[in-house]
Amino acid sequence: MSASPNSSMSIQKPTTNVQLQNVNDKNTSTSSPRWTLGLGEHFLVAWGVWGFIFTLLYSIGRILLTIIASLNKLEERKQTISSWQLVLIGACIIFMAFCEGYRGFQCSFSPRVVARAWTLPITPIPCQILAPIFVMGVFCATRRRVLSVWLLIFFIVGCVIGCTFLKDDLLPYRIAIDSGVVAGLTWGAVSLMIIYSQSAINCRLPSADPCLNESLAVLWEQEKNARVHTNA
């Protein structure tokens, strides 16, 4: 009777070790494998990501010029921004930085842009030529992806265009909206640079879904399987 508890304990310990080993194996298998790219493939990925980043930087520069022009008009009219209007500007900056920059870009849009850029070597030549637009997901993407991208574009463009119709008496409010858009786009550009740099330096695929259309998704899965077997 005294031998049975010891025997049961000796049986349970090995099974626990086997379970822990299986969990470790699963974590290792789900980690992104190293992905070696040729010089031309590196150029394609960089062209897609940095082309889109330069588009963001250009938009940021244009909006900053608009803010400066609005401030000059206020100075010419000897009109000052009140304290509560400064609070409104700060609130717009914080709101857009969080909603557009952090939630929109850093948590969703930027990782998918980098993930789509890694798929450029298996895409047709037109996609490679239009890589900065392709990585956005404007085309050759799932319907949900295309819809979300166009909604984001219309939102940003709508904010910028809408501000142009504000009267001069409402310049502080225009400055508030423009400042918020600049904050969101700047956060997005910086997050995109960081995510791309980490992926390129570590030579590892981003964990985000590239949201490719059906034909490209099949090619991408075949390419990933071939790379994994080659590296193994």
PDB file of C-alpha atoms in Angstrom:
ATOM      1  CA  MET A   1       0.000   0.000   0.000  1.00  0.00           C
ATOM      2  CA  SER A   2       2.864   2.396   0.776  1.00  0.00           C
ATOM      3  CA  ALA A   3       4.512   1.795  -2.610  1.00  0.00           C
ATOM      4  CA  SER A   4       1.574   2.968  -4.691  1.00  0.00           C
ATOM      5  CA  PRO A   5       1.793   6.717  -3.803  1.00  0.00           C
ATOM      6  CA  ASN A   6       5.495   6.796  -4.660  1.00  0.00           C
ATOM      7  CA  SER A   7       4.893   5.032  -7.937  1.00  0.00           C
ATOM      8  CA  SER A   8       2.116   7.469  -8.854  1.00  0.00           C
ATOM      9  CA  MET A   9       4.373  10.436  -8.069  1.00  0.00           C
ATOM     10  CA  SER A  10       7.153   8.971 -10.190  1.00  0.00           C
ATOM     11  CA  ILE A  11       4.718   8.614 -13.090  1.00  0.00           C
ATOM     12  CA  GLN A  12       3.272  12.150 -12.832  1.00  0.00           C
ATOM     13  CA  LYS A  13       6.599  14.010 -12.869  1.00  0.00           C
ATOM     14  CA  PRO A  14       7.723  12.805 -16.310  1.00  0.00           C
ATOM     15  CA  THR A  15       4.313  13.643 -17.822  1.00  0.00           C
ATOM     16  CA  THR A  16       4.576  17.181 -16.410  1.00  0.00           C
ATOM     17  CA  ASN A  17       8.003  17.572 -17.976  1.00  0.00           C
ATOM     18  CA  VAL A  18       6.645  16.345 -21.295  1.00  0.00           C
ATOM     19  CA  GLN A  19       3.793  18.876 -21.132  1.00  0.00           C
ATOM     20  CA  LEU A  20       6.201  21.745 -20.430  1.00  0.00           C
ATOM     21  CA  GLN A  21       8.389  20.621 -23.320  1.00  0.00           C
ATOM     22  CA  ASN A  22       5.387  20.586 -25.665  1.00  0.00           C
ATOM     23  CA  VAL A  23       4.460  24.148 -24.631  1.00  0.00           C
ATOM     24  CA  ASN A  24       8.006  25.323 -25.305  1.00  0.00           C
ATOM     25  CA  ASP A  25       7.960  23.633 -28.693  1.00  0.00           C
ATOM     26  CA  LYS A  26       4.707  25.403 -29.575  1.00  0.00           C
ATOM     27  CA  ASN A  27       6.132  28.788 -28.554  1.00  0.00           C
ATOM     28  CA  THR A  28       9.213  28.155 -30.635  1.00  0.00           C
ATOM     29  CA  SER A  29       7.216  27.083 -33.655  1.00  0.00           C
ATOM     30  CA  THR A  30       4.979  30.157 -33.540  1.00  0.00           C
ATOM     31  CA  SER A  31       7.943  32.537 -33.401  1.00  0.00           C
ATOM     32  CA  SER A  32       8.778  34.168 -36.695  1.00  0.00           C
ATOM     33  CA  PRO A  33      11.714  32.451 -38.449  1.00  0.00           C
ATOM     34  CA  ARG A  34      14.717  34.350 -39.773  1.00  0.00           C
ATOM     35  CA  TRP A  35      14.146  35.532 -43.324  1.00  0.00           C
ATOM     36  CA  THR A  36      17.158  36.157 -45.554  1.00  0.00           C
ATOM     37  CA  LEU A  37      16.597  38.584 -48.424  1.00  0.00           C
ATOM     38  CA  GLY A  38      18.738  39.311 -51.444  1.00  0.00           C
ATOM     39  CA  LEU A  39      19.907  42.815 -52.316  1.00  0.00           C
ATOM     40  CA  GLY A  40      17.111  43.333 -54.826  1.00  0.00           C
ATOM     41  CA  GLU A  41      14.495  42.056 -52.372  1.00  0.00           C
ATOM     42  CA  HIS A  42      15.804  44.409 -49.673  1.00  0.00           C
ATOM     43  CA  PHE A  43      15.480  47.266 -52.132  1.00  0.00           C
ATOM     44  CA  LEU A  44      11.867  46.352 -52.909  1.00  0.00           C
ATOM     45  CA  VAL A  45      10.904  46.200 -49.228  1.00  0.00           C
ATOM     46  CA  ALA A  46      12.687  49.486 -48.488  1.00  0.00           C
ATOM     47  CA  TRP A  47      11.103  51.147 -51.543  1.00  0.00           C
ATOM     48  CA  GLY A  48       7.634  50.188 -50.364  1.00  0.00           C
ATOM     49  CA  VAL A  49       8.066  51.256 -46.736  1.00  0.00           C
ATOM     50  CA  TRP A  50      10.159  54.388 -47.210  1.00  0.00           C
ATOM     51  CA  GLY A  51       8.126  55.500 -50.209  1.00  0.00           C
ATOM     52  CA  PHE A  52       5.056  55.494 -47.995  1.00  0.00           C
ATOM     53  CA  ILE A  53       6.957  57.183 -45.146  1.00  0.00           C
ATOM     54  CA  PHE A  54       8.041  59.995 -47.466  1.00  0.00           C
ATOM     55  CA  THR A  55       4.390  60.413 -48.481  1.00  0.00           C
ATOM     56  CA  LEU A  56       3.484  60.858 -44.819  1.00  0.00           C
ATOM     57  CA  LEU A  57       6.349  63.297 -44.275  1.00  0.00           C
ATOM     58  CA  TYR A  58       5.267  65.327 -47.312  1.00  0.00           C
ATOM     59  CA  SER A  59       1.717  65.522 -45.964  1.00  0.00           C
ATOM     60  CA  ILE A  60       3.007  66.549 -42.549  1.00  0.00           C
ATOM     61  CA  GLY A  61       5.103  69.303 -44.120  1.00  0.00           C
ATOM     62  CA  ARG A  62       2.169  70.650 -46.127  1.00  0.00           C
ATOM     63  CA  ILE A  63      -0.086  70.784 -43.073  1.00  0.00           C
ATOM     64  CA  LEU A  64       2.650  72.473 -41.018  1.00  0.00           C
ATOM     65  CA  LEU A  65       2.860  75.194 -43.669  1.00  0.00           C
ATOM     66  CA  THR A  66      -0.894  75.653 -43.339  1.00  0.00           C
ATOM     67  CA  ILE A  67      -0.554  76.018 -39.556  1.00  0.00           C
ATOM     68  CA  ILE A  68       2.196  78.603 -39.984  1.00  0.00           C
ATOM     69  CA  ALA A  69       0.065  80.538 -42.476  1.00  0.00           C
ATOM     70  CA  SER A  70      -2.848  80.531 -40.018  1.00  0.00           C
ATOM     71  CA  LEU A  71      -0.607  81.807 -37.229  1.00  0.00           C
ATOM     72  CA  ASN A  72       0.662  84.595 -39.494  1.00  0.00           C
ATOM     73  CA  LYS A  73      -2.914  85.652 -40.258  1.00  0.00           C
ATOM     74  CA  LEU A  74      -3.662  85.811 -36.558  1.00  0.00           C
ATOM     75  CA  GLU A  75      -0.580  87.953 -36.035  1.00  0.00           C
ATOM     76  CA  GLU A  76      -1.541  90.297 -38.868  1.00  0.00           C
ATOM     77  CA  ARG A  77      -4.997  90.741 -37.392  1.00  0.00           C
ATOM     78  CA  LYS A  78      -3.421  91.172 -33.935  1.00  0.00           C
ATOM     79  CA  GLN A  79      -5.587  88.351 -32.697  1.00  0.00           C
ATOM     80  CA  THR A  80      -4.340  86.104 -29.921  1.00  0.00           C
ATOM     81  CA  ILE A  81      -5.266  82.556 -29.023  1.00  0.00           C
ATOM     82  CA  SER A  82      -7.151  82.398 -25.745  1.00  0.00           C
ATOM     83  CA  SER A  83      -6.257  80.038 -22.941  1.00  0.00           C
ATOM     84  CA  TRP A  84      -9.229  77.750 -23.528  1.00  0.00           C
ATOM     85  CA  GLN A  85      -8.395  77.613 -27.236  1.00  0.00           C
ATOM     86  CA  LEU A  86      -4.886  76.477 -26.277  1.00  0.00           C
ATOM     87  CA  VAL A  87      -6.490  73.769 -24.165  1.00  0.00           C
ATOM     88  CA  LEU A  88      -8.580  72.769 -27.183  1.00  0.00           C
ATOM     89  CA  ILE A  89      -5.464  72.570 -29.375  1.00  0.00           C
ATOM     90  CA  GLY A  90      -3.738  70.399 -26.791  1.00  0.00           C
ATOM     91  CA  ALA A  91      -6.795  68.152 -26.496  1.00  0.00           C
ATOM     92  CA  CYS A  92      -6.931  67.707 -30.283  1.00  0.00           C
ATOM     93  CA  ILE A  93      -3.250  66.802 -30.351  1.00  0.00           C
ATOM     94  CA  ILE A  94      -3.638  64.219 -27.581  1.00  0.00           C
ATOM     95  CA  PHE A  95      -6.841  62.779 -29.061  1.00  0.00           C
ATOM     96  CA  MET A  96      -5.462  62.403 -32.594  1.00  0.00           C
ATOM     97  CA  ALA A  97      -2.105  61.116 -31.353  1.00  0.00           C
ATOM     98  CA  PHE A  98      -3.881  58.347 -29.446  1.00  0.00           C
ATOM     99  CA  CYS A  99      -6.706  57.486 -31.873  1.00  0.00           C
ATOM    100  CA  GLU A 100      -4.950  58.019 -35.198  1.00  0.00           C
ATOM    101  CA  GLY A 101      -1.303  57.604 -34.203  1.00  0.00           C
ATOM    102  CA  TYR A 102      -1.334  54.852 -31.585  1.00  0.00           C
ATOM    103  CA  ARG A 103      -4.559  52.935 -32.248  1.00  0.00           C
ATOM    104  CA  GLY A 104      -4.721  53.513 -35.998  1.00  0.00           C
ATOM    105  CA  PHE A 105      -1.075  53.384 -37.061  1.00  0.00           C
ATOM    106  CA  GLN A 106       1.053  51.733 -34.383  1.00  0.00           C
ATOM    107  CA  CYS A 107      -1.381  48.973 -33.380  1.00  0.00           C
ATOM    108  CA  SER A 108      -2.809  48.180 -36.801  1.00  0.00           C
ATOM    109  CA  PHE A 109      -1.739  50.070 -39.908  1.00  0.00           C
ATOM    110  CA  SER A 110       2.061  50.251 -39.513  1.00  0.00           C
ATOM    111  CA  PRO A 111       2.625  46.520 -38.785  1.00  0.00           C
ATOM    112  CA  ARG A 112       0.488  45.578 -41.801  1.00  0.00           C
ATOM    113  CA  VAL A 113       2.361  48.017 -44.037  1.00  0.00           C
ATOM    114  CA  VAL A 114       5.665  46.340 -43.125  1.00  0.00           C
ATOM    115  CA  ALA A 115       4.121  42.867 -43.484  1.00  0.00           C
ATOM    116  CA  ARG A 116       2.872  43.700 -46.974  1.00  0.00           C
ATOM    117  CA  ALA A 117       6.263  45.162 -47.885  1.00  0.00           C
ATOM    118  CA  TRP A 118       7.899  41.793 -47.113  1.00  0.00           C
ATOM    119  CA  THR A 119       5.619  40.175 -49.688  1.00  0.00           C
ATOM    120  CA  LEU A 120       6.731  42.472 -52.521  1.00  0.00           C
ATOM    121  CA  PRO A 121       9.306  40.017 -53.974  1.00  0.00           C
ATOM    122  CA  ILE A 122       6.504  37.568 -54.928  1.00  0.00           C
ATOM    123  CA  THR A 123       4.136  40.204 -56.318  1.00  0.00           C
ATOM    124  CA  PRO A 124       3.743  41.142 -60.023  1.00  0.00           C
ATOM    125  CA  ILE A 125       5.896  43.931 -61.458  1.00  0.00           C
ATOM    126  CA  PRO A 126       3.080  46.556 -61.371  1.00  0.00           C
ATOM    127  CA  CYS A 127       2.750  46.017 -57.616  1.00  0.00           C
ATOM    128  CA  GLN A 128       6.501  46.423 -57.191  1.00  0.00           C
ATOM    129  CA  ILE A 129       6.514  49.656 -59.191  1.00  0.00           C
ATOM    130  CA  LEU A 130       3.613  51.001 -57.120  1.00  0.00           C
ATOM    131  CA  ALA A 131       5.044  49.555 -53.907  1.00  0.00           C
ATOM    132  CA  PRO A 132       4.314  52.602 -51.660  1.00  0.00           C
ATOM    133  CA  ILE A 133       0.641  52.349 -52.650  1.00  0.00           C
ATOM    134  CA  PHE A 134       0.601  48.541 -52.532  1.00  0.00           C
ATOM    135  CA  VAL A 135       1.846  48.417 -48.929  1.00  0.00           C
ATOM    136  CA  MET A 136      -1.048  50.649 -47.903  1.00  0.00           C
ATOM    137  CA  GLY A 137      -3.495  47.976 -49.025  1.00  0.00           C
ATOM    138  CA  VAL A 138      -5.253  50.133 -51.608  1.00  0.00           C
ATOM    139  CA  PHE A 139      -5.277  47.181 -54.026  1.00  0.00           C
ATOM    140  CA  CYS A 140      -4.373  43.468 -54.055  1.00  0.00           C
ATOM    141  CA  ALA A 141      -5.790  43.154 -50.540  1.00  0.00           C
ATOM    142  CA  THR A 142      -8.838  41.707 -48.835  1.00  0.00           C
ATOM    143  CA  ARG A 143     -12.085  43.641 -49.139  1.00  0.00           C
ATOM    144  CA  ARG A 144     -12.059  44.567 -45.472  1.00  0.00           C
ATOM    145  CA  ARG A 145      -8.513  45.838 -45.758  1.00  0.00           C
ATOM    146  CA  VAL A 146      -9.265  47.947 -48.837  1.00  0.00           C
ATOM    147  CA  LEU A 147     -12.364  49.408 -47.189  1.00  0.00           C
ATOM    148  CA  SER A 148     -10.553  50.310 -43.957  1.00  0.00           C
ATOM    149  CA  VAL A 149      -7.692  51.958 -45.853  1.00  0.00           C
ATOM    150  CA  TRP A 150     -10.007  54.091 -47.950  1.00  0.00           C
ATOM    151  CA  LEU A 151     -11.965  55.125 -44.854  1.00  0.00           C
ATOM    152  CA  LEU A 152      -8.719  56.210 -43.194  1.00  0.00           C
ATOM    153  CA  ILE A 153      -7.686  58.167 -46.288  1.00  0.00           C
ATOM    154  CA  PHE A 154     -11.062  59.887 -46.559  1.00  0.00           C
ATOM    155  CA  PHE A 155     -10.967  60.769 -42.851  1.00  0.00           C
ATOM    156  CA  ILE A 156      -7.542  62.411 -43.040  1.00  0.00           C
ATOM    157  CA  VAL A 157      -8.223  64.192 -46.334  1.00  0.00           C
ATOM    158  CA  GLY A 158     -11.647  65.261 -45.106  1.00  0.00           C
ATOM    159  CA  CYS A 159     -10.158  66.857 -42.006  1.00  0.00           C
ATOM    160  CA  VAL A 160      -7.590  68.759 -44.052  1.00  0.00           C
ATOM    161  CA  ILE A 161     -10.033  69.893 -46.760  1.00  0.00           C
ATOM    162  CA  GLY A 162     -12.712  70.753 -44.235  1.00  0.00           C
ATOM    163  CA  CYS A 163     -10.350  73.126 -42.467  1.00  0.00           C
ATOM    164  CA  THR A 164      -9.866  75.145 -45.654  1.00  0.00           C
ATOM    165  CA  PHE A 165     -13.544  76.177 -45.569  1.00  0.00           C
ATOM    166  CA  LEU A 166     -13.327  77.634 -42.077  1.00  0.00           C
ATOM    167  CA  LYS A 167     -13.589  81.407 -41.899  1.00  0.00           C
ATOM    168  CA  ASP A 168     -10.779  83.584 -40.621  1.00  0.00           C
ATOM    169  CA  ASP A 169     -12.652  84.078 -37.373  1.00  0.00           C
ATOM    170  CA  LEU A 170     -12.298  80.336 -36.775  1.00  0.00           C
ATOM    171  CA  LEU A 171      -8.553  80.125 -37.405  1.00  0.00           C
ATOM    172  CA  PRO A 172      -7.769  78.820 -33.877  1.00  0.00           C
ATOM    173  CA  TYR A 173     -10.077  75.871 -34.500  1.00  0.00           C
ATOM    174  CA  ARG A 174      -8.419  75.215 -37.828  1.00  0.00           C
ATOM    175  CA  ILE A 175      -5.046  75.254 -36.082  1.00  0.00           C
ATOM    176  CA  ALA A 176      -6.390  72.775 -33.517  1.00  0.00           C
ATOM    177  CA  ILE A 177      -7.588  70.310 -36.171  1.00  0.00           C
ATOM    178  CA  ASP A 178      -4.421  70.648 -38.274  1.00  0.00           C
ATOM    179  CA  SER A 179      -2.232  70.183 -35.214  1.00  0.00           C
ATOM    180  CA  GLY A 180      -4.101  67.008 -34.304  1.00  0.00           C
ATOM    181  CA  VAL A 181      -3.671  65.589 -37.806  1.00  0.00           C
ATOM    182  CA  VAL A 182       0.055  66.406 -37.716  1.00  0.00           C
ATOM    183  CA  ALA A 183       0.396  64.667 -34.344  1.00  0.00           C
ATOM    184  CA  GLY A 184      -1.338  61.522 -35.621  1.00  0.00           C
ATOM    185  CA  LEU A 185       0.626  61.353 -38.868  1.00  0.00           C
ATOM    186  CA  THR A 186       3.924  62.010 -37.072  1.00  0.00           C
ATOM    187  CA  TRP A 187       3.233  59.214 -34.591  1.00  0.00           C
ATOM    188  CA  GLY A 188       2.380  56.938 -37.479  1.00  0.00           C
ATOM    189  CA  ALA A 189       5.541  57.768 -39.428  1.00  0.00           C
ATOM    190  CA  VAL A 190       7.768  57.206 -36.381  1.00  0.00           C
ATOM    191  CA  SER A 191       6.064  53.914 -35.494  1.00  0.00           C
ATOM    192  CA  LEU A 192       6.457  52.746 -39.087  1.00  0.00           C
ATOM    193  CA  MET A 193      10.181  53.553 -39.043  1.00  0.00           C
ATOM    194  CA  ILE A 194      10.682  51.652 -35.778  1.00  0.00           C
ATOM    195  CA  ILE A 195       8.693  48.570 -36.812  1.00  0.00           C
ATOM    196  CA  TYR A 196      10.434  48.381 -40.182  1.00  0.00           C
ATOM    197  CA  SER A 197      13.898  48.869 -38.651  1.00  0.00           C
ATOM    198  CA  GLN A 198      13.332  46.117 -36.086  1.00  0.00           C
ATOM    199  CA  SER A 199      12.074  43.751 -38.771  1.00  0.00           C
ATOM    200  CA  ALA A 200      14.934  44.503 -41.164  1.00  0.00           C
ATOM    201  CA  ILE A 201      17.691  44.299 -38.526  1.00  0.00           C
ATOM    202  CA  ASN A 202      16.389  41.052 -37.012  1.00  0.00           C
ATOM    203  CA  CYS A 203      15.564  39.589 -40.459  1.00  0.00           C
ATOM    204  CA  ARG A 204      12.220  38.355 -39.167  1.00  0.00           C
ATOM    205  CA  LEU A 205       8.756  38.616 -40.652  1.00  0.00           C
ATOM    206  CA  PRO A 206       6.262  40.854 -38.858  1.00  0.00           C
ATOM    207  CA  SER A 207       3.523  38.995 -37.015  1.00  0.00           C
ATOM    208  CA  ALA A 208       0.782  41.113 -38.637  1.00  0.00           C
ATOM    209  CA  ASP A 209      -1.421  39.658 -41.360  1.00  0.00           C
ATOM    210  CA  PRO A 210      -0.515  41.214 -44.754  1.00  0.00           C
ATOM    211  CA  CYS A 211      -4.174  40.841 -45.818  1.00  0.00           C
ATOM    212  CA  LEU A 212      -3.364  39.767 -49.381  1.00  0.00           C
ATOM    213  CA  ASN A 213      -5.980  38.821 -51.923  1.00  0.00           C
ATOM    214  CA  GLU A 214      -6.582  35.126 -52.607  1.00  0.00           C
ATOM    215  CA  SER A 215      -4.065  34.657 -55.431  1.00  0.00           C
ATOM    216  CA  LEU A 216      -1.208  36.437 -53.676  1.00  0.00           C
ATOM    217  CA  ALA A 217      -2.046  34.765 -50.366  1.00  0.00           C
ATOM    218  CA  VAL A 218      -1.512  31.330 -51.945  1.00  0.00           C
ATOM    219  CA  LEU A 219       1.833  32.395 -53.423  1.00  0.00           C
ATOM    220  CA  TRP A 220       2.889  33.901 -50.101  1.00  0.00           C
ATOM    221  CA  GLU A 221       2.123  30.725 -48.162  1.00  0.00           C
ATOM    222  CA  GLN A 222       4.100  28.676 -50.681  1.00  0.00           C
ATOM    223  CA  GLU A 223       7.032  31.086 -50.390  1.00  0.00           C
ATOM    224  CA  LYS A 224       6.974  30.949 -46.588  1.00  0.00           C
ATOM    225  CA  ASN A 225       6.893  27.151 -46.557  1.00  0.00           C
ATOM    226  CA  ALA A 226       9.773  26.986 -49.028  1.00  0.00           C
ATOM    227  CA  ARG A 227      11.841  29.405 -46.948  1.00  0.00           C
ATOM    228  CA  VAL A 228      11.153  27.521 -43.729  1.00  0.00           C
ATOM    229  CA  HIS A 229      12.208  24.184 -45.257  1.00  0.00           C
ATOM    230  CA  THR A 230      15.317  25.806 -46.764  1.00  0.00           C
ATOM    231  CA  ASN A 231      16.348  27.373 -43.448  1.00  0.00           C
ATOM    232  CA  ALA A 232      15.666  24.086 -41.661  1.00  0.00           C
TER     233      ALA A 232
END
